[in-house]
C-alpha positions as a printed NumPy array, in Angstrom:
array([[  0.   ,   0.   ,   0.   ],
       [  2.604,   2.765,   0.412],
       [  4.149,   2.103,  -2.643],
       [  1.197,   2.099,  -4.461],
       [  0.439,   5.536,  -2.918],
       [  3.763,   7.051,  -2.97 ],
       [  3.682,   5.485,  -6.732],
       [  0.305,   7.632,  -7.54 ],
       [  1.634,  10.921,  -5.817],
       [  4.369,  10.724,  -7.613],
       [  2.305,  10.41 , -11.275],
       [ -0.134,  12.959, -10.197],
       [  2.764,  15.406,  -9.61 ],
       [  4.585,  14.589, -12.621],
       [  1.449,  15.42 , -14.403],
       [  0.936,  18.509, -12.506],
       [  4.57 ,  19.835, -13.444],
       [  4.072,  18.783, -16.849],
       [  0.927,  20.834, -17.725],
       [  1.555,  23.649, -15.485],
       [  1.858,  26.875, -17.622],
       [  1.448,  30.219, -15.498],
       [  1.88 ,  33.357, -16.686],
       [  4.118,  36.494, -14.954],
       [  5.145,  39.457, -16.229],
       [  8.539,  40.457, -16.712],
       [  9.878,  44.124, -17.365],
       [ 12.798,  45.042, -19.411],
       [ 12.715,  48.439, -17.577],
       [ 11.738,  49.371, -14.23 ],
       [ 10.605,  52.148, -12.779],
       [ 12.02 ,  53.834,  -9.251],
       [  8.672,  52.895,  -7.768],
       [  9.223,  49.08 ,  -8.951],
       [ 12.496,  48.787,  -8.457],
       [ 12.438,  50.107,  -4.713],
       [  8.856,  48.594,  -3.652],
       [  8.551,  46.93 ,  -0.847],
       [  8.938,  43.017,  -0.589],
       [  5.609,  41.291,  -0.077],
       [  4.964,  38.566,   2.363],
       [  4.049,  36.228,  -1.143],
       [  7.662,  36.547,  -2.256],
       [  9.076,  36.683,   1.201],
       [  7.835,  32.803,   1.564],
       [  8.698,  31.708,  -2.122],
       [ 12.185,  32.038,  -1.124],
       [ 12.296,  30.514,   2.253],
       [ 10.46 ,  27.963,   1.188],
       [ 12.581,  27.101,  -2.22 ],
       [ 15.924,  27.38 ,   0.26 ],
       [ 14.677,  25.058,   2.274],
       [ 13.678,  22.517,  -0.292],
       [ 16.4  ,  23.142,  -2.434],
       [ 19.263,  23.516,   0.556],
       [ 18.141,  21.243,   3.226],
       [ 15.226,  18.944,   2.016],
       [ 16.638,  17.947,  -1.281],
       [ 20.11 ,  17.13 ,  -0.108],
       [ 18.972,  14.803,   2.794],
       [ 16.575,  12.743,   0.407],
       [ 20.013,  12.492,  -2.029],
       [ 21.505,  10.891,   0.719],
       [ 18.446,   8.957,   2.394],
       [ 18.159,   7.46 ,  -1.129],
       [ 21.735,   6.444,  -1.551],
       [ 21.234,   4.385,   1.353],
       [ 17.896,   3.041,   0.152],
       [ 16.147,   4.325,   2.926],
       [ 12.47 ,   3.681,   2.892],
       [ 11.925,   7.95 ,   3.77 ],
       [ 13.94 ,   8.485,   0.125],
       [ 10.029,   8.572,  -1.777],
       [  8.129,  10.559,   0.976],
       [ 10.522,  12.712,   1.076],
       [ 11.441,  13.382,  -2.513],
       [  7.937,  13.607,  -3.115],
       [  7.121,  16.421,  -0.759],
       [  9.663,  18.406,  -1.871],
       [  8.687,  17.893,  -5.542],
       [  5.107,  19.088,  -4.347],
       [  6.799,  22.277,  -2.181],
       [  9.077,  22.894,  -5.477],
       [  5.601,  23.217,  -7.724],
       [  3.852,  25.404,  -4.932],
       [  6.985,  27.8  ,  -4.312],
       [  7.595,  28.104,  -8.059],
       [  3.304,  29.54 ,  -8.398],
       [  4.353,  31.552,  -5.395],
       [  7.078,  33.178,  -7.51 ],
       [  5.316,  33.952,  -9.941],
       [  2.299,  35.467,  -8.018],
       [  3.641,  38.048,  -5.996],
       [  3.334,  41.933,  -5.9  ],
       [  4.785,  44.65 ,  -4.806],
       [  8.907,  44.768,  -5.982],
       [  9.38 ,  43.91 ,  -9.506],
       [ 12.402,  42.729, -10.964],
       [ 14.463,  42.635, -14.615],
       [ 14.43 ,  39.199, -16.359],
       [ 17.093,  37.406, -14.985],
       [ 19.09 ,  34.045, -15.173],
       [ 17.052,  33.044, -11.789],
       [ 13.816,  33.062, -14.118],
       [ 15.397,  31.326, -16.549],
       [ 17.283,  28.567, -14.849],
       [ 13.692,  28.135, -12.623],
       [ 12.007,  26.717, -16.253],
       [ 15.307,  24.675, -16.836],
       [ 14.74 ,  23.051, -13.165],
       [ 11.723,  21.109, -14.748],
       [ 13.883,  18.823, -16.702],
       [ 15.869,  17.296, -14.098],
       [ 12.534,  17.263, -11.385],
       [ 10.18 ,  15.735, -14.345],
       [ 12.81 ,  12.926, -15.609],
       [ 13.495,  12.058, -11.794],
       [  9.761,  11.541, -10.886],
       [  9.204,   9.584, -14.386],
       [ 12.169,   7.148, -13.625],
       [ 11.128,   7.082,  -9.919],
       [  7.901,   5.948, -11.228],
       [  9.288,   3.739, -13.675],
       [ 12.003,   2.008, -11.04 ],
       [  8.558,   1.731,  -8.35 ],
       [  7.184,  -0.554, -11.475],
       [ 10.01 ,  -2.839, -11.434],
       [  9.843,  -3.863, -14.835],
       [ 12.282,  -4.711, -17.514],
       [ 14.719,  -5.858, -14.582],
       [ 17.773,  -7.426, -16.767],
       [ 17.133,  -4.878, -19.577],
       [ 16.304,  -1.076, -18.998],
       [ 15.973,  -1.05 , -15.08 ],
       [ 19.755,  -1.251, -14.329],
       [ 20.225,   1.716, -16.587],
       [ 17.086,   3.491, -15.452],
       [ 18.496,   3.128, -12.019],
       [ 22.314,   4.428, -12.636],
       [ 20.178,   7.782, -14.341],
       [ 18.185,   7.945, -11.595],
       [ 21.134,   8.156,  -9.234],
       [ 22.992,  10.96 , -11.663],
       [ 19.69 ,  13.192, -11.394],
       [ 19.393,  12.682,  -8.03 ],
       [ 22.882,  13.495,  -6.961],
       [ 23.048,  16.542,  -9.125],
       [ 20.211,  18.076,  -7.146],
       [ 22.647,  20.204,  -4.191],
       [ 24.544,  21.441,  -6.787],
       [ 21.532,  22.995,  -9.347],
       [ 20.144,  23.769,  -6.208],
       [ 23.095,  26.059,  -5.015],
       [ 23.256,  27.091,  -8.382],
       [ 19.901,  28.204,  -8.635],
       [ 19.742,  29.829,  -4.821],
       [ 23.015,  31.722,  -5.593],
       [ 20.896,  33.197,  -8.656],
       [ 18.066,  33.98 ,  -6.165],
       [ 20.242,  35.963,  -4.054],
       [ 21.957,  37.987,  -7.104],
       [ 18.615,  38.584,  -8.988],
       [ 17.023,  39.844,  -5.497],
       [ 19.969,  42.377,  -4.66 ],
       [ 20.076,  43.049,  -8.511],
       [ 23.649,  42.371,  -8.809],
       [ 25.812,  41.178, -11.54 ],
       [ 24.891,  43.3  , -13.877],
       [ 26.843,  45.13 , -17.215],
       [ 30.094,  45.15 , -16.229],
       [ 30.273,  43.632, -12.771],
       [ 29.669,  40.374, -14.526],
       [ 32.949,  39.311, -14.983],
       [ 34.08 ,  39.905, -11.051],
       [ 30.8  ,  37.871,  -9.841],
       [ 31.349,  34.833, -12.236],
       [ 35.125,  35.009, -10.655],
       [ 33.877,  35.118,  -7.183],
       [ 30.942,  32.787,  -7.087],
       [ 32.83 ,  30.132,  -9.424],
       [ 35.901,  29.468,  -7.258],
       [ 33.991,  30.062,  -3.843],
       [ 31.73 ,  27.469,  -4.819],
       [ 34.456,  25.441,  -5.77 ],
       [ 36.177,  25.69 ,  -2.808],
       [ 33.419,  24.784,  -1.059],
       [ 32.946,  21.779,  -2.888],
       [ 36.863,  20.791,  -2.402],
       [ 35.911,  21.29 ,   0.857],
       [ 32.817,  18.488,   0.814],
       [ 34.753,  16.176,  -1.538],
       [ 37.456,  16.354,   1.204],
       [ 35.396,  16.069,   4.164],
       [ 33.839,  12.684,   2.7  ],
       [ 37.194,  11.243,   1.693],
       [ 38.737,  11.75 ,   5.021],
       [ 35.792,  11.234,   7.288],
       [ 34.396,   7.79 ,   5.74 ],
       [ 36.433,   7.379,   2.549],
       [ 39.345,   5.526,   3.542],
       [ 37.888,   2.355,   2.335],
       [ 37.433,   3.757,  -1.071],
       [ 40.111,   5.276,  -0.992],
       [ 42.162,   1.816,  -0.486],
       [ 40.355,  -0.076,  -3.545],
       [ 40.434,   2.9  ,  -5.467],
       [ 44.182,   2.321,  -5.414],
       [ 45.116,   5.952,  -5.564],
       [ 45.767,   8.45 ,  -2.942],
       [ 43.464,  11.609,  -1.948],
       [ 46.32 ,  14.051,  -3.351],
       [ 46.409,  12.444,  -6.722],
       [ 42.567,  13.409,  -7.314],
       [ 43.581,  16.56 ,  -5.762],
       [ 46.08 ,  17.089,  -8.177],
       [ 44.457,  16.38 , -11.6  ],
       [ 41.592,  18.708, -10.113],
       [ 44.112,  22.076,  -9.643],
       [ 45.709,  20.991, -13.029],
       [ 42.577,  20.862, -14.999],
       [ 41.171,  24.243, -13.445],
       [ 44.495,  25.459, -13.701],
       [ 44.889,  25.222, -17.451],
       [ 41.038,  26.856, -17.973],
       [ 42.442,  30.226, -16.517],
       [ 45.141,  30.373, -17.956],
       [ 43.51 ,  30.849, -21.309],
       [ 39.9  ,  32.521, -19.869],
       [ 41.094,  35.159, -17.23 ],
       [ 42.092,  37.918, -19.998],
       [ 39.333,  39.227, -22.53 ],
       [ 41.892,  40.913, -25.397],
       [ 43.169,  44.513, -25.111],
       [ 45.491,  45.62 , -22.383],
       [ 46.404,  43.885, -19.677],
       [ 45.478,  44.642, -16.36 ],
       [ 46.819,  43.849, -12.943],
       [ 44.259,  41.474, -11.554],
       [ 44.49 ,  40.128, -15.189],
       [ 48.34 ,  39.354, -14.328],
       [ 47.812,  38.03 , -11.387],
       [ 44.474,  35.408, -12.35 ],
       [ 46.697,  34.373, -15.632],
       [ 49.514,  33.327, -13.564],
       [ 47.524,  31.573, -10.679],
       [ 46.054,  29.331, -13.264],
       [ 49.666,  28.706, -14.722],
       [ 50.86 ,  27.885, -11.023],
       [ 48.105,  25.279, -10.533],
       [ 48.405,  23.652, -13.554],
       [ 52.541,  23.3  , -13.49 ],
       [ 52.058,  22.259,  -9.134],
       [ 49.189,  20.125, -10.333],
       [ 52.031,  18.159, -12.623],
       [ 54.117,  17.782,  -9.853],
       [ 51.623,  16.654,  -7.735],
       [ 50.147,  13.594, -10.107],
       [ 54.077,  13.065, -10.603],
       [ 54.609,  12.639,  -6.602],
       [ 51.397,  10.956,  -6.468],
       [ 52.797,   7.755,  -8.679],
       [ 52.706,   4.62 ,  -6.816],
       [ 49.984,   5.922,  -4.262],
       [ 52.105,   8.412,  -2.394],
       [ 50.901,  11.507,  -0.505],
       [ 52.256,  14.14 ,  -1.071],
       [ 51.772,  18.262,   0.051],
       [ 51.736,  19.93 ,  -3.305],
       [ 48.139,  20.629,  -2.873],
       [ 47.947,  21.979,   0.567],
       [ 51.118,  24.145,  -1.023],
       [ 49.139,  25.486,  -3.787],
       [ 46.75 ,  26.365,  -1.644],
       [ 48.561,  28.482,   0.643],
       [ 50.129,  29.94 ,  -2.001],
       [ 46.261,  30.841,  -3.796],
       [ 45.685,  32.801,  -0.387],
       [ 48.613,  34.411,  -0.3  ],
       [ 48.311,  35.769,  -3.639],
       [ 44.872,  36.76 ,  -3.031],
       [ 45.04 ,  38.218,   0.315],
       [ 47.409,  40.568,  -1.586],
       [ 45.115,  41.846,  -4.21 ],
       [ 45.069,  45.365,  -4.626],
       [ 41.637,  46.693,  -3.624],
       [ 39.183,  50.348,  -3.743],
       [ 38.171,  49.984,  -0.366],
       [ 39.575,  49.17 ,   3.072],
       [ 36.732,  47.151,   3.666],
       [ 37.111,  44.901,   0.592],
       [ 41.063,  44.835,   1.827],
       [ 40.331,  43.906,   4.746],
       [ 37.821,  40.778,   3.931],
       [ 39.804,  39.785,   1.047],
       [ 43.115,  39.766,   3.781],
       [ 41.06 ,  37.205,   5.957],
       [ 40.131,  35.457,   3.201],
       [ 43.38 ,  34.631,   1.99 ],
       [ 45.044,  33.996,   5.396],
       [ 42.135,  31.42 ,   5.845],
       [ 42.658,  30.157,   2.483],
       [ 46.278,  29.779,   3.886],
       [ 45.392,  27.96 ,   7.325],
       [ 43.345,  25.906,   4.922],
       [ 46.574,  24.696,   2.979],
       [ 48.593,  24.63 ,   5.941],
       [ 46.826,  22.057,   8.034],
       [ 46.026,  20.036,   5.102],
       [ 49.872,  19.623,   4.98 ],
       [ 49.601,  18.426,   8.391],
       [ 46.902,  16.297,   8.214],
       [ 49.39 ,  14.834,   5.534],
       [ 52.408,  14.554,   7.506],
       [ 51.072,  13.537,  10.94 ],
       [ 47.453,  12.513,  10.574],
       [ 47.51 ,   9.839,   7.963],
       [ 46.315,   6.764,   9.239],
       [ 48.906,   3.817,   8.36 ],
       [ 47.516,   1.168,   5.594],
       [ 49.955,  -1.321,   5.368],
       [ 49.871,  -5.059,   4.518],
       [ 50.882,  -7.706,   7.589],
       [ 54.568,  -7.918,   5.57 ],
       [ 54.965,  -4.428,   4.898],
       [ 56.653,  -4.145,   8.289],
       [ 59.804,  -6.136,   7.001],
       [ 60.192,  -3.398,   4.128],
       [ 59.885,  -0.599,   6.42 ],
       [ 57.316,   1.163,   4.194],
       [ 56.174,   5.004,   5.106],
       [ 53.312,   4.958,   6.913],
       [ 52.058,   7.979,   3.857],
       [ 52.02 ,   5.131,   1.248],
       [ 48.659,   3.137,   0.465],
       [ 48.968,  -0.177,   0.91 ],
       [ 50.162,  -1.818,  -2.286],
       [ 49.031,  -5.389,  -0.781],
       [ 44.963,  -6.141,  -2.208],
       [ 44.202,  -7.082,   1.214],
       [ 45.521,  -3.712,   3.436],
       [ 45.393,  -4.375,   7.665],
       [ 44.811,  -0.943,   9.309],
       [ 47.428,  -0.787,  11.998],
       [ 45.873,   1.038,  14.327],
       [ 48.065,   4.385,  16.038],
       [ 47.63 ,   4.938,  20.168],
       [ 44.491,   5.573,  21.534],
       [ 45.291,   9.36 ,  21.696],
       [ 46.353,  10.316,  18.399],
       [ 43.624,   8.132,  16.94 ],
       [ 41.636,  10.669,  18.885],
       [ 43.714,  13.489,  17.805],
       [ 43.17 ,  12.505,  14.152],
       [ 39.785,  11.885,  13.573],
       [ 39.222,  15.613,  15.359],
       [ 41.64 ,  17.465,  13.254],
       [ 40.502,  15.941,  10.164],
       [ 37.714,  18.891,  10.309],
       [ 39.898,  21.586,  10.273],
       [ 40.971,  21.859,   6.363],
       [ 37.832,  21.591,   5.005],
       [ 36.123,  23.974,   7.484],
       [ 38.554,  26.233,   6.485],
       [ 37.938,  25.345,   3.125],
       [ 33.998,  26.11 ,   3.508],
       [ 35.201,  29.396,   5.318],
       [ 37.369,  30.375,   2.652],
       [ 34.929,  29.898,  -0.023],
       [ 32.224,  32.135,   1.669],
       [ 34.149,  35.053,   1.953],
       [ 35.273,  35.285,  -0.783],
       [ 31.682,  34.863,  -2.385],
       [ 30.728,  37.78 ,   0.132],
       [ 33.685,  40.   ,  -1.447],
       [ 32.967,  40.966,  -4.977],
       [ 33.039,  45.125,  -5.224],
       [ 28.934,  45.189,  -4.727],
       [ 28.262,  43.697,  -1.801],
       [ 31.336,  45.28 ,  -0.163],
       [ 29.738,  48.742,  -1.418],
       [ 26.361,  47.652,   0.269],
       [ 28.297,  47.024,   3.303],
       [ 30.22 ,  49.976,   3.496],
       [ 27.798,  52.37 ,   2.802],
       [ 25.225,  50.602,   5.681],
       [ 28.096,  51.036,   7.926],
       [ 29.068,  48.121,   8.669],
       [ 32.377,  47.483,   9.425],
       [ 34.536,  44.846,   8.672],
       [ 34.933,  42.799,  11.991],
       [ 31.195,  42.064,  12.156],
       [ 30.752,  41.369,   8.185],
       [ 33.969,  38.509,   8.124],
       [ 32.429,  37.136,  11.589],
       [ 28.716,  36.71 ,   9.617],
       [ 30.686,  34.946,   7.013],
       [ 32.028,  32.376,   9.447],
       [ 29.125,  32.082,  11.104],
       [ 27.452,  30.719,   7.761],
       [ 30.575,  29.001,   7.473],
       [ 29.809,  26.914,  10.983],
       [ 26.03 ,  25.966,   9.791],
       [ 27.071,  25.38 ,   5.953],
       [ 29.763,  22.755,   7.278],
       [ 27.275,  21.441,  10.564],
       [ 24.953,  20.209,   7.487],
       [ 27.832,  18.632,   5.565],
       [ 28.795,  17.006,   8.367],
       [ 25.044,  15.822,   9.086],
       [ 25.09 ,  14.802,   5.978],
       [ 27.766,  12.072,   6.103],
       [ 26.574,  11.294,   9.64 ],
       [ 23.399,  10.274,   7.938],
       [ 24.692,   8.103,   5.07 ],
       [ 26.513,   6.272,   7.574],
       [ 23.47 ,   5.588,   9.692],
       [ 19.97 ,   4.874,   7.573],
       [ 19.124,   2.698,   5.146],
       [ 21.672,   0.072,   4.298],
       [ 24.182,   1.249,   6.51 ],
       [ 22.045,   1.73 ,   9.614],
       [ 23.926,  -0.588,  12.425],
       [ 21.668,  -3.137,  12.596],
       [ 21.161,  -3.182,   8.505],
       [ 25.081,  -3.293,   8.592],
       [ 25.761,  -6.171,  11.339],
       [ 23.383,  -8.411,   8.763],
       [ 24.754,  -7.38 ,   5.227],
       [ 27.977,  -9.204,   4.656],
       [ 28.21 ,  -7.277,   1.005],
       [ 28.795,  -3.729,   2.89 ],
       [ 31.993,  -3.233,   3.534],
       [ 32.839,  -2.57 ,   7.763],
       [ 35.842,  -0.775,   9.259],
       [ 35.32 ,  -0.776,  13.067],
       [ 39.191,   1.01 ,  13.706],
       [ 37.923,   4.225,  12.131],
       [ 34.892,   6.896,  13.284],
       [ 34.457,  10.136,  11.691],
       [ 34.165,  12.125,  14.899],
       [ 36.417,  11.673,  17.854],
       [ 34.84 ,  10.982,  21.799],
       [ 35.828,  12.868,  24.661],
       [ 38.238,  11.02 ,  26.518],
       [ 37.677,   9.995,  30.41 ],
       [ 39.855,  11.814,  33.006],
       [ 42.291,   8.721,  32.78 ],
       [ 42.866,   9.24 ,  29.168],
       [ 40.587,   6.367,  27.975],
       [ 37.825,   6.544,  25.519],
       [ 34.339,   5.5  ,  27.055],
       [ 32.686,   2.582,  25.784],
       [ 29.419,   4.599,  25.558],
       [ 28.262,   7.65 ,  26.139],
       [ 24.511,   8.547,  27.108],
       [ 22.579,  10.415,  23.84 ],
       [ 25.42 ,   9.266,  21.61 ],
       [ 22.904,   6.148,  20.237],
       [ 25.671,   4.621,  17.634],
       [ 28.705,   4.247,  19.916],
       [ 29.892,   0.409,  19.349],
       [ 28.703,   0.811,  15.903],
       [ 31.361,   0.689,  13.068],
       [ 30.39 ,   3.169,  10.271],
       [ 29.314,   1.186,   7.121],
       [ 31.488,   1.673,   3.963],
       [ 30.721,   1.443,   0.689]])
């Protein structure tokens, strides 16, 4: 019964989204009056409502249905039916007006992805064609689903410029700067956080080591601005200075696949990265405000690069075979042996690792915020509301702190529901257990032990399911 009913609410939304056609008028000129009306309580809803289904709800159904958790259809489907209702809301309100904008445009483009994953959740609920079309059917379905946090950052980043009416004539090129690489540091940031807080195993059969990924990552971006950062005619400073950056990330990235041969770790990355903040914290800028946050964010950016290095060099948990210990191998090598033993470090800097192993990519999310907070308008909004630059960068990392609390929720829920919930986990021999490793350290007893269990913390004893 509720998969025949989670099977019809799906249909009769897919039909809904399908046949919807509303109509809103858009201006290519506004007046004062439109411009500068106040926001109405329609539109003030639309967008809390869309940033929650699109930032929280959305994300934790992505992960609830990697896991095949039975909530993965409710959930989905309620924020497919809050999408359709927020997306009438936007186009019903009064009061401001604004110019047509990407945001309008990339909110029709959303239908694709919603209306093919309803239609091939439908179509996997059927279970039909099960040697033929379904296994293909269900790697798509995967795809969509997993590309839903990033449209939807894409899209809520667009809500935010078209509501503040920035990025417009020739600021373009300085937000497209900004809001590309802060996103991508922020997803660096993710990518790292799941590698080193649950990805060992993968890492191990993937048979190469975190910094070789890392590496073909700062080459490949590094070679795009080399070639995109100047637009012809003469060249400017900050033109210089982009040009170069990409050529020093794609000739460190070289290095870095080079050091990374035979599964070695190596620090390029984390020095590339210090030396990214560096030469950003020393950009030239109008304001003191905009030198100021651009100074924090590239001594963050730094920190970021710096205890990555560490992690490196005195974090890395050893993977070694059983006869490795005759050869005297580095403890920074992956395991060259099919079958690796973890070999365990003491108690205490087991501890020390797993809690230090948040530090680069919070810095990482922190980094990537301000410097999506910095581009020359919003600094100018800030500055002329008096604001001044202490409480601005502290705002910033306080986003930072929730943005990386619900990455970190995140992973704390794939390794509990679904198939890896413990008790799902102590009966499926196919998922793959490491019970030497949590991602989140204890607090320690007085006498330096680690408790056995700790009252409110309801997975202690339970090793952390691995795909």
């Amino acid at each position: 019964m509720p998969v025949l009913l989670s099977s019809r609410l799906y249909l009769l939304l897919t039909l809904a989204l399908s046949t919807v056609v509303l109509g809103h008028k858009h201006h290519d000129q506004l007046s004062e009056e439109q411009a500068t009306a106040p926001v109405d309580a329609i539109l003030w809803i639309h967008i809390f409502l869309q940033a929650a289904v699109w930032g929280i709800l959305f994300p934790i159904g992505m992960v609830l249905g990697i896991t095949r958790s039975r909530w993965h259809v409710p959930l989905q489907a309620t924020g497919f039916a809050l999408t359709f209702g927020g997306y009438i809301l936007g186009h019903s309100h009064k009061g401001r007006q604004f110019l047509p904008s990407i945001h309008g445009t990339f909110a029709s483009i959303l239908f694709i992805p919603i209306i093919a994953q309803l239609v091939l959740g439908i179509y996997l609920k059927l279970h039909i064609h099960e040697k033929s079309i379904r296994p293909y059917a269900v790697i798509l379905h995967g795809i969509v689903g997993k590309l839903y946090p990033i449209i939807g950052w894409t899209q809520m980043l667009f809500g935010v410029l078209t509501f503040r009416g920035y990025c417009r004539g020739g600021h373009l090129g300085q937000c497209l700067a900004h809001y590309i690489m802060g996103s991508g540091f922020i997803g660096y940031a993710v990518t790292m956080a799941i590698i080193l807080l649950v990805g060992e195993a993968w890492v191990r059969r993937s048979g190469r080591s975190p910094e070789w990924w890392d590496s073909w990552v700062i080459m490949a971006w590094g070679v795009v601005n080399t070639f995109t950062e100047h637009h012809g005619g003469d060249w400017s400073v900050k033109d210089m200075q982009h040009t170069i950056l990409g050529v020093l990330w794609w000739a460190g990235g070289i290095l870095g696949i080079f050091l990374s041969r035979n599964n070695q770790r190596n620090v390029v990355p984390g020095v590339i990265i210090i030396l990214t903040g560096w030469a950003m914290s020393e950009h030239a800028q109008a304001l003191m405000l905009s030198t100021k946050v651009h100074g924090t964010f590239g001594h963050t950016l730094m920190l970021a690069g710096l205890t990555r290095i560490i992690e490196v060099c005195f974090f890395t948990p050893q993977f070694t075979s059983e006869a490795a210990d005759d050869d005297n191998r580095s403890e920074h090598t992956l395991a060259d042996s099919p079958v690796p033993v973890p070999r365990e470090p003491s108690p205490g800097k087991a501890a020390a690792s797993r809690a230090f192993r948040h530090i680069p990519p919070f810095l990482l999310v922190s980094a990537g915020i301000l410097f999506m907070s910095a581009t020359d308008e919003e600094l100018r909004y800030v500055n002329e509301n008096d604001m001044d630059h202490v409480t601005y960068i502290l705002i910033m990392f306080s986003i930072s702190f929730l943005l990386y609390a619900f990455i970190v929720y995140l992973i704390h829920l794939y390794s509990t529901t679904g198939r890896n919930a413990p008790t799902a986990a102590i009966n499926n021999t196919n998922i793959e257990m490491s019970s030497g490793s949590k991602w989140y350290a204890r607090v320690p007893n007085t006498d330096g032990t680690v408790p056995n269990h700790v009252i409110g913390d309801d997975d202690d004893d339970e090793p952390l399911a691995r795909r």
